[in-house]
Tab-separated table of N, CA and C and ligand atoms in Angstrom:
chain	number	residue	atom	x	y	z
Q	14	MET	N	-6.268	6.771	6.680
Q	14	MET	CA	-6.527	5.388	7.057
Q	14	MET	C	-5.754	5.039	8.317
Q	15	HIS	N	-6.304	4.162	9.069
Q	15	HIS	CA	-5.673	3.763	10.311
Q	15	HIS	C	-4.871	2.484	10.097
Q	16	GLU	N	-3.658	2.489	10.617
Q	16	GLU	CA	-2.767	1.349	10.384
Q	16	GLU	C	-3.360	0.024	10.834
Q	17	LEU	N	-4.026	0.019	11.989
Q	17	LEU	CA	-4.515	-1.250	12.524
Q	17	LEU	C	-5.548	-1.874	11.596
Q	18	ALA	N	-6.524	-1.074	11.161
Q	18	ALA	CA	-7.569	-1.589	10.280
Q	18	ALA	C	-6.983	-2.048	8.951
Q	19	VAL	N	-6.059	-1.258	8.431
Q	19	VAL	CA	-5.434	-1.602	7.149
Q	19	VAL	C	-4.641	-2.900	7.283
Q	20	THR	N	-3.894	-3.004	8.380
Q	20	THR	CA	-3.062	-4.193	8.571
Q	20	THR	C	-3.919	-5.432	8.750
Q	21	GLU	N	-5.072	-5.286	9.415
Q	21	GLU	CA	-5.992	-6.414	9.576
Q	21	GLU	C	-6.462	-6.939	8.230
Q	22	SER	N	-6.831	-6.020	7.348
Q	22	SER	CA	-7.312	-6.466	6.038
Q	22	SER	C	-6.165	-7.033	5.210
Q	23	LEU	N	-4.971	-6.476	5.357
Q	23	LEU	CA	-3.811	-7.031	4.653
Q	23	LEU	C	-3.555	-8.471	5.099
Q	24	LEU	N	-3.621	-8.679	6.405
Q	24	LEU	CA	-3.360	-10.019	6.947
Q	24	LEU	C	-4.385	-11.018	6.412
Q	25	GLN	N	-5.649	-10.582	6.336
Q	25	GLN	CA	-6.691	-11.488	5.827
Q	25	GLN	C	-6.413	-11.882	4.381
Q	26	VAL	N	-5.988	-10.916	3.576
Q	26	VAL	CA	-5.653	-11.217	2.177
Q	26	VAL	C	-4.479	-12.195	2.125
Q	27	VAL	N	-3.465	-11.924	2.929
Q	27	VAL	CA	-2.265	-12.766	2.947
Q	27	VAL	C	-2.626	-14.202	3.340
Q	28	LEU	N	-3.412	-14.347	4.405
Q	28	LEU	CA	-3.745	-15.692	4.895
Q	28	LEU	C	-4.612	-16.439	3.885
Q	29	ARG	N	-5.526	-15.724	3.235
Q	29	ARG	CA	-6.397	-16.381	2.260
Q	29	ARG	C	-5.573	-16.912	1.085
Q	30	HIS	N	-4.679	-16.069	0.581
Q	30	HIS	CA	-3.846	-16.492	-0.549
Q	30	HIS	C	-2.908	-17.634	-0.138
Q	31	ALA	N	-2.329	-17.508	1.041
Q	31	ALA	CA	-1.378	-18.516	1.504
Q	31	ALA	C	-2.077	-19.854	1.693
Q	32	ASN	N	-3.288	-19.840	2.233
Q	32	ASN	CA	-4.028	-21.084	2.438
Q	32	ASN	C	-4.438	-21.705	1.115
Q	33	GLU	N	-4.868	-20.863	0.182
Q	33	GLU	CA	-5.258	-21.374	-1.139
Q	33	GLU	C	-4.071	-22.025	-1.830
Q	34	GLY	N	-2.871	-21.449	-1.619
Q	34	GLY	CA	-1.684	-21.979	-2.262
Q	34	GLY	C	-1.030	-23.109	-1.486
Q	35	GLY	N	-1.617	-23.495	-0.375
Q	35	GLY	CA	-1.065	-24.578	0.424
Q	35	GLY	C	0.272	-24.240	1.057
Q	36	ALA	N	0.464	-22.989	1.396
Q	36	ALA	CA	1.734	-22.546	1.944
Q	36	ALA	C	1.922	-23.076	3.359
Q	37	GLY	N	3.178	-23.362	3.703
Q	37	GLY	CA	3.493	-23.772	5.057
Q	37	GLY	C	3.751	-22.570	5.944
Q	38	LYS	N	4.364	-21.578	5.353
Q	38	LYS	CA	4.710	-20.381	6.135
Q	38	LYS	C	4.890	-19.192	5.209
Q	39	VAL	N	4.446	-18.035	5.664
Q	39	VAL	CA	4.632	-16.808	4.887
Q	39	VAL	C	5.941	-16.159	5.333
Q	40	VAL	N	6.835	-15.896	4.368
Q	40	VAL	CA	8.153	-15.342	4.687
Q	40	VAL	C	8.138	-13.816	4.606
Q	41	SER	N	7.550	-13.305	3.516
Q	41	SER	CA	7.493	-11.850	3.374
Q	41	SER	C	6.264	-11.457	2.558
Q	42	VAL	N	5.856	-10.222	2.739
Q	42	VAL	CA	4.696	-9.694	2.032
Q	42	VAL	C	5.077	-8.346	1.442
Q	43	SER	N	4.917	-8.206	0.117
Q	43	SER	CA	5.161	-6.922	-0.526
Q	43	SER	C	3.839	-6.188	-0.684
Q	44	VAL	N	3.802	-4.986	-0.159
Q	44	VAL	CA	2.585	-4.197	-0.172
Q	44	VAL	C	2.845	-2.899	-0.925
Q	45	ARG	N	1.910	-2.525	-1.797
Q	45	ARG	CA	2.045	-1.244	-2.491
Q	45	ARG	C	1.051	-0.265	-1.892
Q	46	ILE	N	1.552	0.882	-1.503
Q	46	ILE	CA	0.718	1.888	-0.840
Q	46	ILE	C	0.876	3.216	-1.568
Q	47	GLY	N	-0.234	3.864	-1.843
Q	47	GLY	CA	-0.217	5.136	-2.543
Q	47	GLY	C	0.492	6.218	-1.762
Q	48	GLY	N	1.115	7.152	-2.489
Q	48	GLY	CA	1.890	8.212	-1.875
Q	48	GLY	C	1.081	9.149	-0.992
Q	49	LEU	N	-0.245	9.175	-1.186
Q	49	LEU	CA	-1.076	10.053	-0.367
Q	49	LEU	C	-1.436	9.416	0.970
Q	50	SER	N	-1.214	8.125	1.067
Q	50	SER	CA	-1.531	7.437	2.307
Q	50	SER	C	-0.554	7.878	3.392
Q	51	ASP	N	-1.079	8.058	4.602
Q	51	ASP	CA	-0.198	8.488	5.688
Q	51	ASP	C	0.204	7.311	6.571
Q	52	LEU	N	0.077	6.107	6.036
Q	52	LEU	CA	0.490	4.929	6.793
Q	52	LEU	C	1.975	5.005	7.114
Q	53	VAL	N	2.320	4.643	8.323
Q	53	VAL	CA	3.722	4.615	8.723
Q	53	VAL	C	4.204	3.167	8.637
Q	54	ASN	N	5.240	2.953	7.816
Q	54	ASN	CA	5.731	1.592	7.557
Q	54	ASN	C	5.979	0.806	8.841
Q	55	GLU	N	6.635	1.476	9.772
Q	55	GLU	CA	7.034	0.808	11.002
Q	55	GLU	C	5.816	0.282	11.767
Q	56	TRP	N	4.722	1.072	11.731
Q	56	TRP	CA	3.541	0.664	12.478
Q	56	TRP	C	2.808	-0.482	11.794
Q	57	VAL	N	2.840	-0.491	10.481
Q	57	VAL	CA	2.226	-1.604	9.752
Q	57	VAL	C	2.915	-2.909	10.136
Q	58	GLN	N	4.253	-2.866	10.185
Q	58	GLN	CA	5.008	-4.062	10.572
Q	58	GLN	C	4.691	-4.466	12.012
Q	59	ARG	N	4.615	-3.493	12.899
Q	59	ARG	CA	4.340	-3.807	14.304
Q	59	ARG	C	2.971	-4.436	14.480
Q	60	TYR	N	1.963	-3.846	13.836
Q	60	TYR	CA	0.610	-4.396	13.943
Q	60	TYR	C	0.546	-5.771	13.309
Q	61	PHE	N	1.258	-5.927	12.189
Q	61	PHE	CA	1.255	-7.216	11.517
Q	61	PHE	C	1.860	-8.282	12.435
Q	62	ASP	N	2.975	-7.949	13.072
Q	62	ASP	CA	3.621	-8.881	14.005
Q	62	ASP	C	2.637	-9.313	15.092
Q	63	HIS	N	1.873	-8.329	15.567
Q	63	HIS	CA	0.920	-8.591	16.647
Q	63	HIS	C	-0.250	-9.447	16.164
Q	64	LEU	N	-0.845	-9.046	15.050
Q	64	LEU	CA	-2.058	-9.703	14.556
Q	64	LEU	C	-1.779	-11.104	14.008
Q	65	SER	N	-0.568	-11.306	13.472
Q	65	SER	CA	-0.282	-12.575	12.804
Q	65	SER	C	0.197	-13.648	13.772
Q	66	ARG	N	0.314	-13.311	15.036
Q	66	ARG	CA	0.791	-14.260	16.024
Q	66	ARG	C	-0.081	-15.528	16.012
Q	67	GLY	N	0.545	-16.673	15.891
Q	67	GLY	CA	-0.194	-17.929	15.895
Q	67	GLY	C	-0.700	-18.348	14.530
Q	68	THR	N	-0.478	-17.511	13.507
Q	68	THR	CA	-0.872	-17.870	12.149
Q	68	THR	C	0.383	-18.234	11.345
Q	69	ILE	N	0.177	-18.733	10.117
Q	69	ILE	CA	1.339	-19.088	9.294
Q	69	ILE	C	2.072	-17.847	8.791
Q	70	ALA	N	1.484	-16.673	9.022
Q	70	ALA	CA	2.139	-15.434	8.600
Q	70	ALA	C	2.970	-14.822	9.719
Q	71	GLU	N	3.031	-15.493	10.835
Q	71	GLU	CA	3.799	-14.963	11.964
Q	71	GLU	C	5.263	-14.804	11.579
Q	72	GLY	N	5.831	-13.649	11.876
Q	72	GLY	CA	7.241	-13.409	11.599
Q	72	GLY	C	7.540	-12.927	10.185
Q	73	ALA	N	6.503	-12.801	9.358
Q	73	ALA	CA	6.731	-12.356	7.982
Q	73	ALA	C	7.210	-10.904	7.960
Q	74	VAL	N	8.093	-10.615	7.000
Q	74	VAL	CA	8.602	-9.254	6.833
Q	74	VAL	C	7.693	-8.505	5.867
Q	75	ILE	N	7.264	-7.320	6.245
Q	75	ILE	CA	6.417	-6.504	5.380
Q	75	ILE	C	7.310	-5.552	4.590
Q	76	ARG	N	7.234	-5.645	3.266
Q	76	ARG	CA	7.990	-4.722	2.422
Q	76	ARG	C	7.001	-3.755	1.792
Q	77	ILE	N	7.173	-2.493	2.087
Q	77	ILE	CA	6.224	-1.491	1.609
Q	77	ILE	C	6.829	-0.679	0.477
Q	78	GLU	N	6.100	-0.651	-0.620
Q	78	GLU	CA	6.532	0.134	-1.773
Q	78	GLU	C	5.523	1.257	-1.969
Q	79	ARG	N	6.009	2.463	-2.078
Q	79	ARG	CA	5.122	3.620	-2.248
Q	79	ARG	C	4.854	3.878	-3.724
Q	80	ILE	N	3.603	4.078	-4.055
Q	80	ILE	CA	3.219	4.428	-5.413
Q	80	ILE	C	3.163	5.956	-5.499
Q	81	PRO	N	3.842	6.550	-6.486
Q	81	PRO	CA	3.827	8.017	-6.592
Q	81	PRO	C	2.400	8.530	-6.839
Q	82	THR	N	2.127	9.718	-6.348
Q	82	THR	CA	0.832	10.348	-6.578
Q	82	THR	C	0.811	10.959	-7.974
Q	83	THR	N	-0.185	10.603	-8.770
Q	83	THR	CA	-0.295	11.193	-10.104
Q	83	THR	C	-1.720	11.669	-10.348
Q	84	PHE	N	-1.839	12.629	-11.246
Q	84	PHE	CA	-3.137	13.180	-11.633
Q	84	PHE	C	-3.331	13.019	-13.137
Q	85	ARG	N	-4.614	12.916	-13.531
Q	85	ARG	CA	-4.954	12.887	-14.943
Q	85	ARG	C	-5.698	14.170	-15.286
Q	86	CYS	N	-5.177	14.887	-16.263
Q	86	CYS	CA	-5.784	16.150	-16.671
Q	86	CYS	C	-7.161	15.889	-17.296
Q	87	ASP	N	-8.174	16.627	-16.829
Q	87	ASP	CA	-9.530	16.451	-17.369
Q	87	ASP	C	-9.662	17.022	-18.773
Q	88	GLN	N	-8.758	17.924	-19.135
Q	88	GLN	CA	-8.839	18.572	-20.442
Q	88	GLN	C	-8.152	17.761	-21.536
Q	89	CYS	N	-6.912	17.366	-21.291
Q	89	CYS	CA	-6.142	16.712	-22.355
Q	89	CYS	C	-5.785	15.264	-22.042
Q	90	GLY	N	-6.077	14.798	-20.825
Q	90	GLY	CA	-5.839	13.399	-20.495
Q	90	GLY	C	-4.415	13.071	-20.088
Q	91	HIS	N	-3.567	14.067	-20.042
Q	91	HIS	CA	-2.169	13.855	-19.660
Q	91	HIS	C	-2.090	13.413	-18.195
Q	92	VAL	N	-1.265	12.397	-17.932
Q	92	VAL	CA	-1.058	11.932	-16.566
Q	92	VAL	C	0.308	12.403	-16.095
Q	93	PHE	N	0.349	13.048	-14.943
Q	93	PHE	CA	1.607	13.600	-14.454
Q	93	PHE	C	1.683	13.492	-12.932
Q	94	PRO	N	2.906	13.374	-12.401
Q	94	PRO	CA	3.077	13.291	-10.959
Q	94	PRO	C	2.966	14.662	-10.309
Q	95	ALA	N	2.341	14.700	-9.134
Q	95	ALA	CA	2.250	15.954	-8.382
Q	95	ALA	C	1.936	15.600	-6.932
Q	96	ASP	N	2.368	16.436	-6.047
Q	96	ASP	CA	2.113	16.196	-4.633
Q	96	ASP	C	1.195	17.283	-4.084
Q	97	PRO	N	-0.083	16.964	-3.860
Q	97	PRO	CA	-1.031	17.986	-3.393
Q	97	PRO	C	-0.722	18.479	-1.988
Q	98	ARG	N	0.122	17.760	-1.279
Q	98	ARG	CA	0.413	18.161	0.094
Q	98	ARG	C	1.333	19.361	0.163
Q	99	THR	N	1.936	19.745	-0.961
Q	99	THR	CA	2.780	20.934	-0.954
Q	99	THR	C	1.925	22.197	-0.922
Q	100	ARG	N	0.611	22.046	-1.175
Q	100	ARG	CA	-0.360	23.144	-1.151
Q	100	ARG	C	-0.133	24.168	-2.262
Q	101	GLU	N	0.749	23.834	-3.189
Q	101	GLU	CA	0.889	24.712	-4.346
Q	101	GLU	C	-0.188	24.351	-5.350
Q	102	GLU	N	-0.596	25.301	-6.134
Q	102	GLU	CA	-1.613	25.033	-7.138
Q	102	GLU	C	-1.058	24.064	-8.178
Q	103	ILE	N	-1.827	23.036	-8.463
Q	103	ILE	CA	-1.381	22.037	-9.428
Q	103	ILE	C	-2.041	22.320	-10.773
Q	104	ARG	N	-1.225	22.406	-11.800
Q	104	ARG	CA	-1.739	22.611	-13.155
Q	104	ARG	C	-1.114	21.599	-14.096
Q	105	CYS	N	-1.862	21.253	-15.131
Q	105	CYS	CA	-1.357	20.315	-16.124
Q	105	CYS	C	-0.137	20.929	-16.821
Q	106	PRO	N	0.981	20.194	-16.869
Q	106	PRO	CA	2.184	20.743	-17.511
Q	106	PRO	C	2.035	20.904	-19.023
Q	107	LEU	N	1.032	20.266	-19.621
Q	107	LEU	CA	0.861	20.365	-21.069
Q	107	LEU	C	-0.066	21.506	-21.470
Q	108	CYS	N	-1.265	21.561	-20.802
Q	108	CYS	CA	-2.263	22.535	-21.250
Q	108	CYS	C	-2.596	23.568	-20.178
Q	109	SER	N	-1.945	23.493	-19.029
Q	109	SER	CA	-2.125	24.463	-17.937
Q	109	SER	C	-3.506	24.427	-17.302
Q	110	SER	N	-4.304	23.405	-17.605
Q	110	SER	CA	-5.622	23.292	-16.983
Q	110	SER	C	-5.474	22.990	-15.499
Q	111	ALA	N	-6.399	23.504	-14.697
Q	111	ALA	CA	-6.399	23.204	-13.268
Q	111	ALA	C	-7.464	22.168	-12.937
Q	112	GLU	N	-8.120	21.615	-13.968
Q	112	GLU	CA	-9.135	20.591	-13.759
Q	112	GLU	C	-8.492	19.222	-13.916
Q	113	MET	N	-8.471	18.456	-12.821
Q	113	MET	CA	-7.814	17.154	-12.907
Q	113	MET	C	-8.408	16.187	-11.906
Q	114	THR	N	-8.114	14.911	-12.129
Q	114	THR	CA	-8.623	13.850	-11.274
Q	114	THR	C	-7.447	13.035	-10.755
Q	115	LEU	N	-7.531	12.655	-9.499
Q	115	LEU	CA	-6.482	11.830	-8.922
Q	115	LEU	C	-6.416	10.488	-9.665
Q	116	ALA	N	-5.239	10.123	-10.151
Q	116	ALA	CA	-5.088	8.858	-10.886
Q	116	ALA	C	-4.524	7.759	-9.983
Q	117	THR	N	-3.452	8.049	-9.286
Q	117	THR	CA	-2.912	7.100	-8.308
Q	117	THR	C	-2.513	7.862	-7.056
Q	118	GLY	N	-2.447	7.143	-5.946
Q	118	GLY	CA	-2.016	7.777	-4.701
Q	118	GLY	C	-2.740	7.249	-3.472
Q	119	ARG	N	-3.907	6.604	-3.693
Q	119	ARG	CA	-4.642	6.104	-2.538
Q	119	ARG	C	-4.713	4.580	-2.496
Q	120	GLU	N	-3.848	3.931	-3.267
Q	120	GLU	CA	-3.877	2.480	-3.312
Q	120	GLU	C	-3.369	1.856	-2.014
Q	121	CYS	N	-3.796	0.652	-1.790
Q	121	CYS	CA	-3.233	-0.153	-0.721
Q	121	CYS	C	-3.568	-1.597	-1.047
Q	122	PHE	N	-2.610	-2.329	-1.560
Q	122	PHE	CA	-2.892	-3.723	-1.894
Q	122	PHE	C	-1.641	-4.589	-1.793
Q	123	VAL	N	-1.892	-5.883	-1.653
Q	123	VAL	CA	-0.804	-6.845	-1.546
Q	123	VAL	C	-0.299	-7.160	-2.944
Q	124	GLN	N	0.975	-6.892	-3.177
Q	124	GLN	CA	1.579	-7.097	-4.486
Q	124	GLN	C	2.100	-8.520	-4.630
Q	125	GLN	N	2.741	-9.011	-3.607
Q	125	GLN	CA	3.389	-10.315	-3.698
Q	125	GLN	C	3.504	-10.938	-2.315
Q	126	ILE	N	3.342	-12.257	-2.269
Q	126	ILE	CA	3.499	-12.975	-1.000
Q	126	ILE	C	4.539	-14.059	-1.207
Q	127	GLU	N	5.582	-14.023	-0.409
Q	127	GLU	CA	6.625	-15.043	-0.510
Q	127	GLU	C	6.376	-16.090	0.577
Q	128	VAL	N	6.289	-17.351	0.156
Q	128	VAL	CA	5.975	-18.405	1.107
Q	128	VAL	C	6.963	-19.571	0.975
Q	129	VAL	N	7.014	-20.383	1.980
Q	129	VAL	CA	7.687	-21.670	1.856
Q	129	VAL	C	6.624	-22.742	2.060
Q	130	ASN	N	6.755	-23.834	1.336
Q	130	ASN	CA	5.722	-24.857	1.348
Q	130	ASN	C	6.048	-25.980	2.317
Q	131	GLY	N	4.997	-26.680	2.702
Q	131	GLY	CA	5.146	-27.905	3.464
Q	131	GLY	C	5.578	-27.677	4.907
Q	132	PHE	N	6.194	-28.669	5.469
Q	132	PHE	CA	6.515	-28.630	6.890
Q	132	PHE	C	7.996	-28.342	7.093
Q	133	GLY	N	8.264	-27.441	8.006
Q	133	GLY	CA	9.654	-27.159	8.356
Q	133	GLY	C	10.365	-26.360	7.301
Q	134	ALA	N	10.725	-26.961	6.226
Q	134	ALA	CA	11.492	-26.364	5.139
Q	134	ALA	C	12.797	-25.785	5.670
Z	17	ZN	ZN1	-3.827	18.971	-19.758
């Protein structure tokens, strides 16, 4: 995924929620991103700073939390953490099956938005 496109959609979610809640200003945004995502935290913040200029989200701090990559075994249903980027063969630790489905790792969503209400504050 490309940081700019992702950050644009994040900003839209943030602004929609902030407007619905009658927020005066967005202070920080907590974002959860899957461990398989190659998004660079620093670039998300930079793009956000750029895109949010002139909006109530201007100056907000982006807090990025990584979600560990996990797989669900197709044979026994066991969910376990594994990193496919190590290029080692991944097998279920319970039944040794090599048939599995990605359970988490590609997420990207806004977890929490911290705002201050009204004018000035
Ligand atoms: Zn298994």
